[in-house]
CSV table of C-alpha atoms in Angstrom, one decimal:
chain,number,residue,atom,x,y,z
A,166,MET,CA,169.8,25.5,114.6
A,167,ALA,CA,167.3,23.0,116.1
A,168,ILE,CA,168.5,20.3,118.3
A,169,VAL,CA,168.4,16.9,116.6
A,170,LEU,CA,167.5,13.7,118.4
A,171,TYR,CA,168.3,10.4,116.7
A,172,HIS,CA,165.2,8.6,117.7
A,173,HIS,CA,163.1,5.4,117.6
A,174,PRO,CA,160.0,5.2,119.8
A,175,PHE,CA,160.9,1.7,121.1
A,176,SER,CA,164.2,3.0,122.4
A,177,ARG,CA,165.3,5.1,125.4
A,178,ALA,CA,165.1,8.0,123.0
A,179,ALA,CA,161.3,7.9,123.6
A,180,ASN,CA,161.9,9.3,127.1
A,181,THR,CA,164.3,11.9,125.7
A,182,VAL,CA,161.4,13.4,123.8
A,183,TRP,CA,159.8,14.0,127.2
A,184,MET,CA,163.0,15.7,128.4
A,185,LEU,CA,162.9,18.0,125.3
A,186,GLU,CA,159.2,18.8,125.8
A,187,GLU,CA,159.9,19.7,129.5
A,188,VAL,CA,162.7,22.0,128.5
A,189,GLY,CA,160.6,23.6,125.8
A,190,VAL,CA,163.2,23.9,123.1
A,191,GLU,CA,162.8,23.3,119.4
A,192,TYR,CA,164.0,20.0,118.2
A,193,GLU,CA,163.9,17.6,115.3
A,194,LEU,CA,163.5,13.9,115.4
A,195,LYS,CA,165.8,11.9,113.1
A,196,PHE,CA,164.3,8.4,112.7
A,197,VAL,CA,166.8,5.5,113.1
A,198,ASP,CA,165.4,2.1,112.2
A,199,ILE,CA,166.8,0.0,115.0
A,200,MET,CA,164.8,-3.0,113.8
A,201,ALA,CA,167.0,-2.9,110.7
A,202,GLY,CA,170.1,-2.3,112.6
A,203,ASP,CA,170.6,1.2,111.3
A,204,GLN,CA,172.0,2.3,114.7
A,205,LYS,CA,175.1,0.4,113.9
A,206,LYS,CA,175.7,2.1,110.6
A,207,GLU,CA,178.1,4.9,110.0
A,208,GLY,CA,175.5,7.7,110.2
A,209,VAL,CA,175.1,6.9,113.9
A,210,THR,CA,178.4,5.3,114.8
A,211,LYS,CA,180.5,8.3,113.7
A,212,LEU,CA,178.7,10.3,116.4
A,213,ASN,CA,178.3,7.5,118.9
A,214,PRO,CA,180.7,4.6,118.4
A,215,MET,CA,178.5,2.5,120.7
A,216,GLY,CA,175.9,2.5,118.0
A,217,LYS,CA,173.0,3.2,120.4
A,218,LEU,CA,170.2,5.6,121.0
A,219,PRO,CA,169.4,8.1,122.3
A,220,LEU,CA,171.9,10.4,120.6
A,221,LEU,CA,171.4,14.2,120.7
A,222,VAL,CA,173.2,16.8,118.6
A,223,ASP,CA,173.0,20.4,119.7
A,224,GLY,CA,175.1,22.4,117.2
A,225,ASP,CA,178.6,21.1,117.6
A,226,ILE,CA,177.8,19.2,120.8
A,227,VAL,CA,177.0,15.5,120.8
A,228,VAL,CA,175.5,14.0,123.9
A,229,THR,CA,174.7,10.3,124.5
A,230,GLU,CA,173.4,8.4,127.5
A,231,SER,CA,169.8,9.2,128.5
A,232,ALA,CA,170.6,10.6,131.9
A,233,ALA,CA,173.5,12.7,130.6
A,234,ILE,CA,171.2,14.2,127.9
A,235,GLY,CA,168.6,15.1,130.5
A,236,LEU,CA,171.1,16.7,132.8
A,237,TYR,CA,172.7,18.6,129.9
A,238,LEU,CA,169.4,19.9,128.6
A,239,ALA,CA,168.2,21.1,132.1
A,240,ASP,CA,171.5,22.8,132.9
A,241,ARG,CA,171.7,24.5,129.5
A,242,TYR,CA,168.1,25.4,128.8
A,243,ALA,CA,166.2,25.3,132.1
A,244,PRO,CA,168.6,26.2,135.0
A,245,GLY,CA,166.7,27.1,138.1
A,246,ARG,CA,163.5,25.5,136.6
A,247,LEU,CA,164.3,21.9,135.9
A,248,ALA,CA,167.8,21.9,137.4
A,249,PRO,CA,168.8,23.4,140.8
A,250,LYS,CA,171.1,26.4,140.3
A,251,LEU,CA,174.8,25.8,140.6
A,252,ASP,CA,175.0,27.2,144.2
A,253,ASP,CA,171.9,25.2,145.3
A,254,ALA,CA,172.7,22.3,147.7
A,255,ALA,CA,169.7,20.5,146.3
A,256,ARG,CA,171.9,19.6,143.3
A,257,GLY,CA,173.4,16.8,145.4
A,258,THR,CA,170.0,15.1,145.7
A,259,TYR,CA,169.2,16.0,142.1
A,260,PHE,CA,172.3,14.2,140.8
A,261,ARG,CA,172.0,11.3,143.2
A,262,TRP,CA,168.6,10.1,141.9
A,263,SER,CA,169.2,11.1,138.3
A,264,LEU,CA,172.2,8.8,138.2
A,265,PHE,CA,170.7,6.1,140.5
A,266,ALA,CA,168.4,5.1,137.6
A,267,PRO,CA,170.9,4.0,135.0
A,268,SER,CA,173.7,2.9,137.4
A,269,VAL,CA,171.6,0.9,139.9
A,270,ILE,CA,168.0,0.4,138.9
A,271,GLU,CA,168.6,-0.7,135.3
A,272,PRO,CA,171.4,-3.2,136.0
A,273,GLY,CA,169.9,-4.3,139.3
A,274,SER,CA,166.6,-5.1,137.6
A,275,MET,CA,168.3,-7.0,134.8
A,276,ALA,CA,170.3,-9.0,137.3
A,277,LYS,CA,167.1,-9.9,139.1
A,278,ALA,CA,165.2,-10.9,135.9
A,279,GLY,CA,168.2,-12.8,134.5
A,280,ASN,CA,169.1,-14.6,137.8
A,281,TRP,CA,172.7,-13.4,137.5
A,282,GLU,CA,175.2,-14.8,139.9
A,283,PHE,CA,177.3,-12.1,141.5
A,284,ARG,CA,178.5,-10.9,144.8
A,285,ALA,CA,176.3,-8.0,145.9
A,286,GLY,CA,179.2,-6.3,147.6
A,287,SER,CA,181.1,-6.3,144.3
A,288,ALA,CA,178.3,-5.0,142.1
A,289,GLY,CA,177.5,-1.4,141.9
A,290,TRP,CA,173.8,-2.1,142.1
A,291,GLY,CA,174.1,-4.3,145.2
A,292,ASN,CA,171.2,-6.3,146.7
A,293,TYR,CA,167.9,-6.1,144.9
A,294,ASP,CA,165.8,-5.7,148.1
A,295,ASP,CA,168.1,-2.9,149.2
A,296,MET,CA,167.7,-1.3,145.8
A,297,ILE,CA,163.9,-1.3,146.1
A,298,ALA,CA,164.0,0.1,149.6
A,299,THR,CA,166.3,2.8,148.5
A,300,MET,CA,164.1,3.7,145.5
A,301,GLU,CA,161.2,4.1,148.0
A,302,SER,CA,163.2,6.3,150.2
A,303,ALA,CA,163.7,8.8,147.4
A,304,ILE,CA,160.0,9.5,147.1
A,305,SER,CA,158.5,8.5,150.5
A,306,GLY,CA,156.6,11.4,152.0
A,307,ARG,CA,157.2,13.8,149.1
A,308,ASP,CA,155.7,14.5,145.7
A,309,PHE,CA,159.0,14.5,143.8
A,310,VAL,CA,162.6,13.7,144.5
A,311,LEU,CA,163.3,17.3,145.5
A,312,GLY,CA,160.1,17.6,147.5
A,313,LYS,CA,157.3,19.7,146.0
A,314,GLU,CA,159.4,20.8,143.1
A,315,PHE,CA,159.5,18.8,139.9
A,316,SER,CA,162.9,18.5,138.2
A,317,MET,CA,164.7,16.7,135.4
A,318,ALA,CA,165.6,14.1,138.0
A,319,ASP,CA,161.9,13.1,138.0
A,320,VAL,CA,162.0,12.6,134.2
A,321,ILE,CA,165.0,10.3,134.6
A,322,PHE,CA,164.3,8.5,137.9
A,323,GLY,CA,160.5,8.8,137.6
A,324,GLY,CA,160.5,7.9,133.9
A,325,THR,CA,162.4,4.7,134.8
A,326,ILE,CA,159.9,3.7,137.5
A,327,ALA,CA,156.9,4.5,135.2
A,328,TYR,CA,158.3,2.5,132.4
A,329,MET,CA,159.0,-0.5,134.7
A,330,LEU,CA,155.5,-0.4,136.1
A,331,ASP,CA,154.0,-0.2,132.6
A,332,PHE,CA,155.8,-3.3,131.6
A,333,LYS,CA,155.3,-5.1,134.9
A,334,MET,CA,159.0,-5.1,135.7
A,335,LEU,CA,158.4,-3.6,139.1
A,336,GLU,CA,156.1,-4.4,142.0
A,337,PRO,CA,153.3,-1.9,142.0
A,338,ARG,CA,153.8,-0.6,145.5
A,339,PRO,CA,151.6,2.5,146.3
A,340,SER,CA,154.7,4.7,146.6
A,341,PHE,CA,155.8,3.8,143.1
A,342,THR,CA,152.3,3.9,141.5
A,343,GLY,CA,151.5,7.2,143.1
A,344,TYR,CA,154.8,8.8,142.1
A,345,ALA,CA,154.5,7.4,138.5
A,346,ALA,CA,151.0,8.9,138.3
A,347,ARG,CA,152.3,12.3,139.4
A,348,VAL,CA,155.1,12.5,136.8
A,349,LYS,CA,152.9,11.1,134.0
A,350,ALA,CA,150.4,13.9,134.7
A,351,ARG,CA,152.9,16.4,133.4
A,352,PRO,CA,151.7,18.2,130.2
A,353,ALA,CA,155.1,17.6,128.6
A,354,TYR,CA,154.7,13.9,129.2
A,355,ALA,CA,151.4,13.9,127.3
A,356,LYS,CA,153.1,15.8,124.5
A,357,SER,CA,156.0,13.4,124.3
A,358,GLU,CA,153.6,10.4,124.2
A,359,ALA,CA,151.7,12.0,121.3
A,360,ARG,CA,155.0,12.7,119.5
A,361,ASN,CA,156.2,9.2,119.9
A,362,LYS,CA,152.8,7.8,118.8
A,363,ALA,CA,152.9,10.0,115.7
A,364,VAL,CA,156.2,8.4,114.7
A,365,MET,CA,154.7,5.0,115.3
A,366,ASP,CA,151.7,5.7,113.2
A,367,GLU,CA,153.7,7.3,110.4
A,368,ARG,CA,156.1,4.4,110.2
A,369,GLY,CA,153.4,1.7,110.8
A,370,LEU,CA,155.2,0.5,114.0
A,371,LYS,CA,153.5,-1.6,116.6
A,372,MET,CA,154.9,-2.2,120.1
A,373,PRO,CA,156.3,-5.7,120.4
A,374,GLY,CA,153.7,-8.0,122.0
A,375,ALA,CA,150.9,-5.6,121.3
């Protein structure tokens, strides 16, 4: 049975397509019209009560949350290739930066853009400048977060950086732009872009602001 990804190309599910292409498993895209609010209808909410994408169904297993989906796919279908093996100490670094993206970069960037008032010591994402410096430390002097070896962490962490650069949500420092260029050079990334574009063309979708 093929993996099913509940998908819209303007959602985080677009990056999940890249994850699936990297893993190299068969999958089916199930279009969810988020513009019409279909993600809040029973067909989605019975699987994910949050009513959000991405949502991945693998047989009897349901996985939500983009980073969790990536980690699940790599461990189940590409261990030792896209995920360090269970006895590899590199899993510590792998998990660190995989989870830094959704737990620190995303809320930290939203807080900055929205001028949120909060105590940095009480917020999981802390101080914005410290966040940026920490992001740079993950890739400074190395090709990928694990060094020379590309992993699913680069799809999650690197995909976040690449997206933010594309939409001018992040200062284009050389460390960020160079890293984004390396991850976007992956053949699987190109395949995912083509797959997302095909859905856009088929559905007559245009990126907001385009």
